[in-house]
XYZ file of C-alpha atoms in Angstrom:
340
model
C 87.312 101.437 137.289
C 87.919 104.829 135.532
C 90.556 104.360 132.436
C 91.739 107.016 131.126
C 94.371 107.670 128.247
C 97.263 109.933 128.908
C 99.227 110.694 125.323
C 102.901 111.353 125.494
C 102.995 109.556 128.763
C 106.939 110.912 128.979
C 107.099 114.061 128.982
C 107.587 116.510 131.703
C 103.719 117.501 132.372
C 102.342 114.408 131.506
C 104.855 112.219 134.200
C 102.993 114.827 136.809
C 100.081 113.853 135.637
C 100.419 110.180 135.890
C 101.016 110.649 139.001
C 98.239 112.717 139.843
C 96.131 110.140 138.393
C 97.102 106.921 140.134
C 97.343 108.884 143.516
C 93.766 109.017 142.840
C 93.076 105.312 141.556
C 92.752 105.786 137.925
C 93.313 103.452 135.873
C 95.981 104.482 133.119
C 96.868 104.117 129.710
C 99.818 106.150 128.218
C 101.327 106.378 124.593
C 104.427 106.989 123.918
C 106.654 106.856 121.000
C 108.455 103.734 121.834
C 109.066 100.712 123.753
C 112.287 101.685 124.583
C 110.978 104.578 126.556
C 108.995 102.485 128.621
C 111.899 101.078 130.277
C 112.308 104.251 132.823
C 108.196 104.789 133.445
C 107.684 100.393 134.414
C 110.874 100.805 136.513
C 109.532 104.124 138.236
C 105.748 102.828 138.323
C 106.602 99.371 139.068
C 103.849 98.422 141.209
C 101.466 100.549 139.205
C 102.610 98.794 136.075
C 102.814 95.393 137.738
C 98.926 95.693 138.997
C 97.925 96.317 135.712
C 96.961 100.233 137.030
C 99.401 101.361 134.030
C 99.742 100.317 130.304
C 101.169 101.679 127.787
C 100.618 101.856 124.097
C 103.134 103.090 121.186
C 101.908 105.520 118.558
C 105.305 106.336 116.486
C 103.612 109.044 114.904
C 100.984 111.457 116.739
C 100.183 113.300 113.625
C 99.691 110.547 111.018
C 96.077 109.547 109.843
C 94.698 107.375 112.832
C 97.563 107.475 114.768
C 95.420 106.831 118.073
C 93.092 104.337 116.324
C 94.538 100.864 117.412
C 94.832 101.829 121.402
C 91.666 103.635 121.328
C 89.817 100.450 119.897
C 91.755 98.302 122.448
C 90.572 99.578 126.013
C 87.117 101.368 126.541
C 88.134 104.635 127.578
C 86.454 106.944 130.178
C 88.899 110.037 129.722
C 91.497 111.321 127.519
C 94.037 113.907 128.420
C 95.982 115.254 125.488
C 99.227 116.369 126.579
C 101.958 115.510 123.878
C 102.948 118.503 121.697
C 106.538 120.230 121.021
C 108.238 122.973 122.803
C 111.485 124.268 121.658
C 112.308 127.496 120.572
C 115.161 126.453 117.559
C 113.292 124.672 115.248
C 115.003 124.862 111.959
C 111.527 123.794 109.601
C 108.563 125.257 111.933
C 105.832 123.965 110.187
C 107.468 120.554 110.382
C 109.029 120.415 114.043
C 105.952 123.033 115.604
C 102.780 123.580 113.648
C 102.254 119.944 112.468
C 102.734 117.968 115.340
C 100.361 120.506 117.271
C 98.015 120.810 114.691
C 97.531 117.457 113.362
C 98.511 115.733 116.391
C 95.185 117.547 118.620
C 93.051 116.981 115.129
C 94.272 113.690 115.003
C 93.136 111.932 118.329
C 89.672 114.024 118.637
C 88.789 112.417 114.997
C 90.516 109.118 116.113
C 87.784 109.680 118.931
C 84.808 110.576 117.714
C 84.844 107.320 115.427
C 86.132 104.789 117.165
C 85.941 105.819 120.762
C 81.610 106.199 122.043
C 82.753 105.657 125.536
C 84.887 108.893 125.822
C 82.798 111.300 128.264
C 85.493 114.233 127.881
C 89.266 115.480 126.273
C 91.352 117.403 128.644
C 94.334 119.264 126.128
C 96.974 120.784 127.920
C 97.308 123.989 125.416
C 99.218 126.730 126.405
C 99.674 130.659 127.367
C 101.604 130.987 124.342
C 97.902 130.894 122.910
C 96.542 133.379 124.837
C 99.820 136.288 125.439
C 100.193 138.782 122.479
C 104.134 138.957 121.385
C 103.423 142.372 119.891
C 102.652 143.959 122.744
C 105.877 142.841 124.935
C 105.492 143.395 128.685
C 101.859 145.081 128.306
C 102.342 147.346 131.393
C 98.492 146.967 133.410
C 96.890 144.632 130.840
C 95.660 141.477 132.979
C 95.017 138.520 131.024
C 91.560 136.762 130.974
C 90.934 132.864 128.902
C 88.999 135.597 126.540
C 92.741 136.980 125.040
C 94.137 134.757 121.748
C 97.503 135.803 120.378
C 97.385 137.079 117.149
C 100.273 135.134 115.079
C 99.945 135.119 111.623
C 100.937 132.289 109.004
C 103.662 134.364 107.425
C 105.326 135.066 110.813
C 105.270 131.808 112.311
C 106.510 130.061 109.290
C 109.869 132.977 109.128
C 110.288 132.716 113.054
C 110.937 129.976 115.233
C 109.484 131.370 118.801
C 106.520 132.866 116.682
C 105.680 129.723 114.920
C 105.988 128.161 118.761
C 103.017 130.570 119.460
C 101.264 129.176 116.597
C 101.140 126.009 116.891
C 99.939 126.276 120.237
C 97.154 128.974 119.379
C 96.034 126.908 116.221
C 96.109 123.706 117.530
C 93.787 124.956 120.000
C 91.406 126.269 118.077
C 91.371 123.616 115.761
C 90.077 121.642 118.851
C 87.451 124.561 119.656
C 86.549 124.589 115.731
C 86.177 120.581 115.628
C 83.790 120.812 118.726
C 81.557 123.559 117.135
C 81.495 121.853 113.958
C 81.313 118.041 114.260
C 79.354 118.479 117.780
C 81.316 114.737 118.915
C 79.554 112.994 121.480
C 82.547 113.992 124.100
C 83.336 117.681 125.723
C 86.518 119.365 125.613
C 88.565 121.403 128.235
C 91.825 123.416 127.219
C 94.377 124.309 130.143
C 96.710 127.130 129.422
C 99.827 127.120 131.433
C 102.469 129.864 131.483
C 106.652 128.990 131.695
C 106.112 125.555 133.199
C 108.741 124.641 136.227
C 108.943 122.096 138.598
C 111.131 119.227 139.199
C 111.754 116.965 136.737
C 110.206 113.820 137.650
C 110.508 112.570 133.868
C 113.871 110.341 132.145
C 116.723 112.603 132.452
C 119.338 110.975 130.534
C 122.107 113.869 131.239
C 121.766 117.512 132.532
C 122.200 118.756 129.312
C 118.753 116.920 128.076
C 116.195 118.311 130.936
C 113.250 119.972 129.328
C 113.199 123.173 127.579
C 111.998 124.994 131.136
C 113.975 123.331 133.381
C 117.071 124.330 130.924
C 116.467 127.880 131.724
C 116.676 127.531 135.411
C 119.713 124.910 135.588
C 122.147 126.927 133.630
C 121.269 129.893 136.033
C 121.865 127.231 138.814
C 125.504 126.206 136.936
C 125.965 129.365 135.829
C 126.376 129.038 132.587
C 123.348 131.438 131.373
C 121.490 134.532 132.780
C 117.791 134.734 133.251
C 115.969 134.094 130.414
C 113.066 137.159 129.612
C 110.115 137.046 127.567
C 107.525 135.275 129.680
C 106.144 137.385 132.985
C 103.865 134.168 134.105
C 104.479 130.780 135.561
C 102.735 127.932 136.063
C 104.098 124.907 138.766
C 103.434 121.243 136.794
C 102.472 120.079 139.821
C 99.682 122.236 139.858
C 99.090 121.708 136.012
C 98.890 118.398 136.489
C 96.093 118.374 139.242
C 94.614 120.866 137.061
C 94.393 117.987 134.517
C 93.044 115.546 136.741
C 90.424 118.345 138.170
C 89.271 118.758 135.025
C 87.359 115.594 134.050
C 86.541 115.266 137.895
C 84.633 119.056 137.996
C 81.577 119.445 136.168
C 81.401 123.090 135.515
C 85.012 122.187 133.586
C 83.462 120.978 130.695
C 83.243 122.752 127.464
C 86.077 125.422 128.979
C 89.182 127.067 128.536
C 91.008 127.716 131.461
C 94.522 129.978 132.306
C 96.393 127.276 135.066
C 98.982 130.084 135.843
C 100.339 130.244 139.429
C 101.426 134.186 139.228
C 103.016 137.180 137.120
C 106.954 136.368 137.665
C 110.251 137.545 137.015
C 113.052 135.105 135.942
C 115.241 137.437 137.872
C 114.357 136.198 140.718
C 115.286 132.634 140.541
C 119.475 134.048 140.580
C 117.918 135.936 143.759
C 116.912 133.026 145.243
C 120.432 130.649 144.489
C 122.005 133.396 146.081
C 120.338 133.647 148.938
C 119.885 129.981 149.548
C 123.255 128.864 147.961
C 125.493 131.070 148.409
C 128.896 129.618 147.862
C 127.689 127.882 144.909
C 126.217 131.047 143.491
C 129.742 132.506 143.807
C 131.452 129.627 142.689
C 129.547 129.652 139.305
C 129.331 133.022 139.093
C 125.566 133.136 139.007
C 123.824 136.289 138.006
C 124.038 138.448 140.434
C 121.390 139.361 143.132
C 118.732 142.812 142.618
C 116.042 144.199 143.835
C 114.970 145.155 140.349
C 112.872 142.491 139.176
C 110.814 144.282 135.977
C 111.091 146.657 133.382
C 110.357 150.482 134.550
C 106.628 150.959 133.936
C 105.576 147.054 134.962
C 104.181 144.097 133.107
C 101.591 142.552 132.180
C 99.699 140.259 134.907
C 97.140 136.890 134.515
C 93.661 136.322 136.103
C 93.627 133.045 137.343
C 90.109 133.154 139.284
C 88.451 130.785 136.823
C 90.199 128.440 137.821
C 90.628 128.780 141.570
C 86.777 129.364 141.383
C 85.986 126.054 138.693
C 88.269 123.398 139.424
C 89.401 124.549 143.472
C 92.807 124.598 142.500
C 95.467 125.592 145.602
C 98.399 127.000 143.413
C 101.979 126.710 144.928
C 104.614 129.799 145.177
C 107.541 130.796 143.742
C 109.427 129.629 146.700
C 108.181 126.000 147.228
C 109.087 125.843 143.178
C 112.459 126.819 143.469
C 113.377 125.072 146.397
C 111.799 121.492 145.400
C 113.819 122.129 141.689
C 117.166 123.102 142.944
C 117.188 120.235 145.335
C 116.087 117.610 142.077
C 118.820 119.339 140.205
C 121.167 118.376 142.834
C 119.911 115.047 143.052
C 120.313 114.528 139.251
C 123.838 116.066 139.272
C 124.798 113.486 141.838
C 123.265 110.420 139.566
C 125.200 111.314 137.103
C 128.017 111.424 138.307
């Protein structure tokens, strides 16, 4: 049986992809920072868990000195899909909260791999379009974005600005991956995945509305009406799709030794208050969502993302806007009703 390890086993992407894998009989393995945060994935998994299809393995710390060491000399592993890395926008020490836990924590598990590991065939690392878009540039009017485009955050910035040092960690963890390939040449390949915004419904512990994910945030307090859209990003990526992009990956070939932009389409966070209007109406009113337009960019355009390599590589069928929206708002609802 294929085994493959799945780090940060709990977080939004990676629940998606657990469930991508066992849908397709892997056999999995997932760290996480605690046993206590096992409790909701064995409950949810049970008979995954219970048939031995699902482990888990803690690893406090994903950036300290052999961190993956111990559970990577435990099980012979087939795959390895690196998903656990930070995103939130109000870190108060970047290079603490961001750049090291991205940075160390990829470097970390490749060199954790590459000497202790032999049976590894491939590392999937779910990177990021934050290390692809350039901030300077803002919407970028007729630029389409290719797996060729880095963004160009230096030290200095990302250390004075929270967002920027976001951007950096995701850009320089990645290429510390790329650089660690070129220069060690490890007996294992590497594919990156760059998603845009990530939404979806939140299939992973939600302990109270007020502690979904970072994404899912920005959609539920348009939903309560307690926030307007939130700009910067003109891409999106569904985790569903991310996470069969994951899974793809170490089953394709051709996906080896790539980068690849898993981005369903260009997007305008306007248009989720569009949609609660015009599929909830009274609660739209009730909250006093933001209101419905026709408007949806900036005069002039944006920016839009090819996604061809990886329609073309890994056969991906990307969801819309719609199906997004309408399989969210109806979790939300669900998780509004648990907890109350």
């Amino acid at each position: 049986m294929t085994l493959v390890l799945v780090s940060g086993i709990n977080g939004f992407v990676a629940v998606e992809v657990l469930v991508s894998l066992l849908k397709r009989g892997y056999d999995v393995v997932g760290t996480i920072r605690s046993e206590s945060k096992t409790a909701f994935l064995r409950n949810k998994f049970k008979d995954a868990v219970d048939s031995g299809q699902l482990r888990f393995a803690i690893v406090p710390d994903i950036t300290a000195t052999g961190a993956f060491d111990e559970v990577l000399k435990q099980y012979q592993f087939d795959f390895v899909l690196h998903t656990s890395s930070p995103f939130y926008l109000n870190a108060e020490d970047v290079e603490k909260e961001l750049l090291d836990p991205a940075i160390k924590g990829t470097k970390s598990i490749l060199e954790s791999i590459e000497k202790v590991a032999p049976s590894v065939k491939q590392v999937v690392i779910t990177s990021s379009f934050a290390a692809v878009g350039n901030p300077k540039t803002g919407a970028a009017p007729g630029y389409v974005y290719t797996e060729e485009d880095w963004c160009p955050v230096e030290w200095d910035e990302a250390i004075a600005n929270p967002y920027l040092g976001y951007l950096a960690s995701k850009t320089w963890a990645e290429r510390a991956a790329w650089d660690f390939v070129k220069e060690r040449k490890p007996g294992f390949a590497i594919t990156t995945l760059c998603p845009s915004m990530v939404f979806g419904p939140p299939e992973q512990e939600v302990e109270s509305m007020g502690k979904l994910n970072q994404s899912s945030t920005d959609i539920y307090n348009l939903f309560n009406g307690t926030a307007g859209p939130v700009y910067g990003i003109w891409a999106w990526t569904d985790s569903r799709d991310l996470a069969e992009a994951h899974v793809l990956a170490i089953e394709k070939p051709e996906a080896k030794g790539q980068r690849y932009l898993i981005i369903n389409s260009k997007h305008s966070p306007q248009y989720f208050a569009n949609y609660i209007w015009k599929h909830y109406p009274e609660r739209a009113a009730a909250k006093s969502v933001t209101k419905p337009t026709e408007k949806l960019y900036p005069d002039g355009g944006v920016y839009d993302v090819d996604n061809s390599k990886s329609v073309r590589d890994l056969g991906i069928t990307y969801r819309d806007l719609d199906t997004m929206m309408r399989d969210t708002l109806k979790r939300f609802e669900e998780l509004e009703a648990e907890s109350k």
